[in-house]
Amino acid sequence: MASQRPKVKTASMTLRLDPRIKAAAEAAAIREHRSMTSLIEVLILNHCEAVGLTPARNAKEKH
């Protein structure tokens, strides 16, 4: 029997970007064989790691 991936809750987020930035992000996603969502997640996680934040710590500190 095949194992099923656990369902992960997601939150939606709407962004307004300069069209040139969006085009650059789309090109980067294609180059890395990622979706735009995956690219944005990686960029945010990399930035958070660089400044010493983690998603778990961020969620606990959220008021």
Coordinates of C-alpha atoms in Angstrom, one line a residue:
M1 CA 0.0 0.0 0.0
A2 CA 1.4 3.4 -1.0
S3 CA 2.1 5.8 1.8
Q4 CA 0.2 9.1 1.6
R5 CA 1.8 12.4 2.1
P6 CA 0.4 14.2 5.2
K7 CA -1.8 17.1 4.5
V8 CA -0.1 20.3 5.3
K9 CA -2.2 23.4 6.0
T10 CA -1.4 26.3 3.9
A11 CA -2.1 30.0 4.1
S12 CA -2.6 32.2 1.1
M13 CA -0.8 35.5 0.5
T14 CA -1.4 38.1 -2.1
L15 CA 1.5 40.1 -3.5
R16 CA 1.6 43.2 -5.6
L17 CA 4.9 43.4 -7.5
D18 CA 6.5 45.5 -10.2
P19 CA 5.9 43.6 -13.4
R20 CA 9.7 43.4 -14.0
I21 CA 10.2 41.8 -10.6
K22 CA 7.5 39.3 -11.3
A23 CA 9.0 38.5 -14.7
A24 CA 12.4 38.0 -13.0
A25 CA 10.8 35.7 -10.4
E26 CA 9.1 33.7 -13.1
A27 CA 12.3 33.3 -15.0
A28 CA 14.1 32.2 -11.8
A29 CA 11.4 29.7 -11.0
I30 CA 11.6 28.2 -14.5
R31 CA 15.4 28.0 -14.3
E32 CA 15.3 26.2 -11.0
H33 CA 12.4 23.9 -12.1
R34 CA 10.2 25.3 -9.3
S35 CA 6.8 26.8 -9.0
M36 CA 6.5 30.5 -8.1
T37 CA 5.2 29.4 -4.7
S38 CA 8.2 27.1 -4.1
L39 CA 10.6 29.8 -5.2
I40 CA 9.1 32.4 -2.8
E41 CA 9.1 29.9 0.0
V42 CA 12.8 29.1 -0.5
L43 CA 13.7 32.8 -0.7
I44 CA 11.8 33.6 2.5
L45 CA 13.3 30.6 4.3
N46 CA 16.8 31.5 3.2
H47 CA 16.4 35.1 4.3
C48 CA 15.0 34.0 7.7
E49 CA 17.9 31.6 8.2
A50 CA 20.4 34.3 7.3
V51 CA 18.9 36.7 9.9
G52 CA 18.4 34.0 12.6
L53 CA 14.7 33.4 12.3
T54 CA 12.9 30.1 12.0
P55 CA 9.3 29.4 11.0
A56 CA 8.7 27.6 14.4
R57 CA 10.2 30.5 16.4
N58 CA 8.3 33.0 14.3
A59 CA 5.0 31.2 14.9
K60 CA 5.5 31.1 18.7
E61 CA 6.4 34.8 18.9
K62 CA 3.4 35.9 16.8
H63 CA 0.9 37.8 18.9

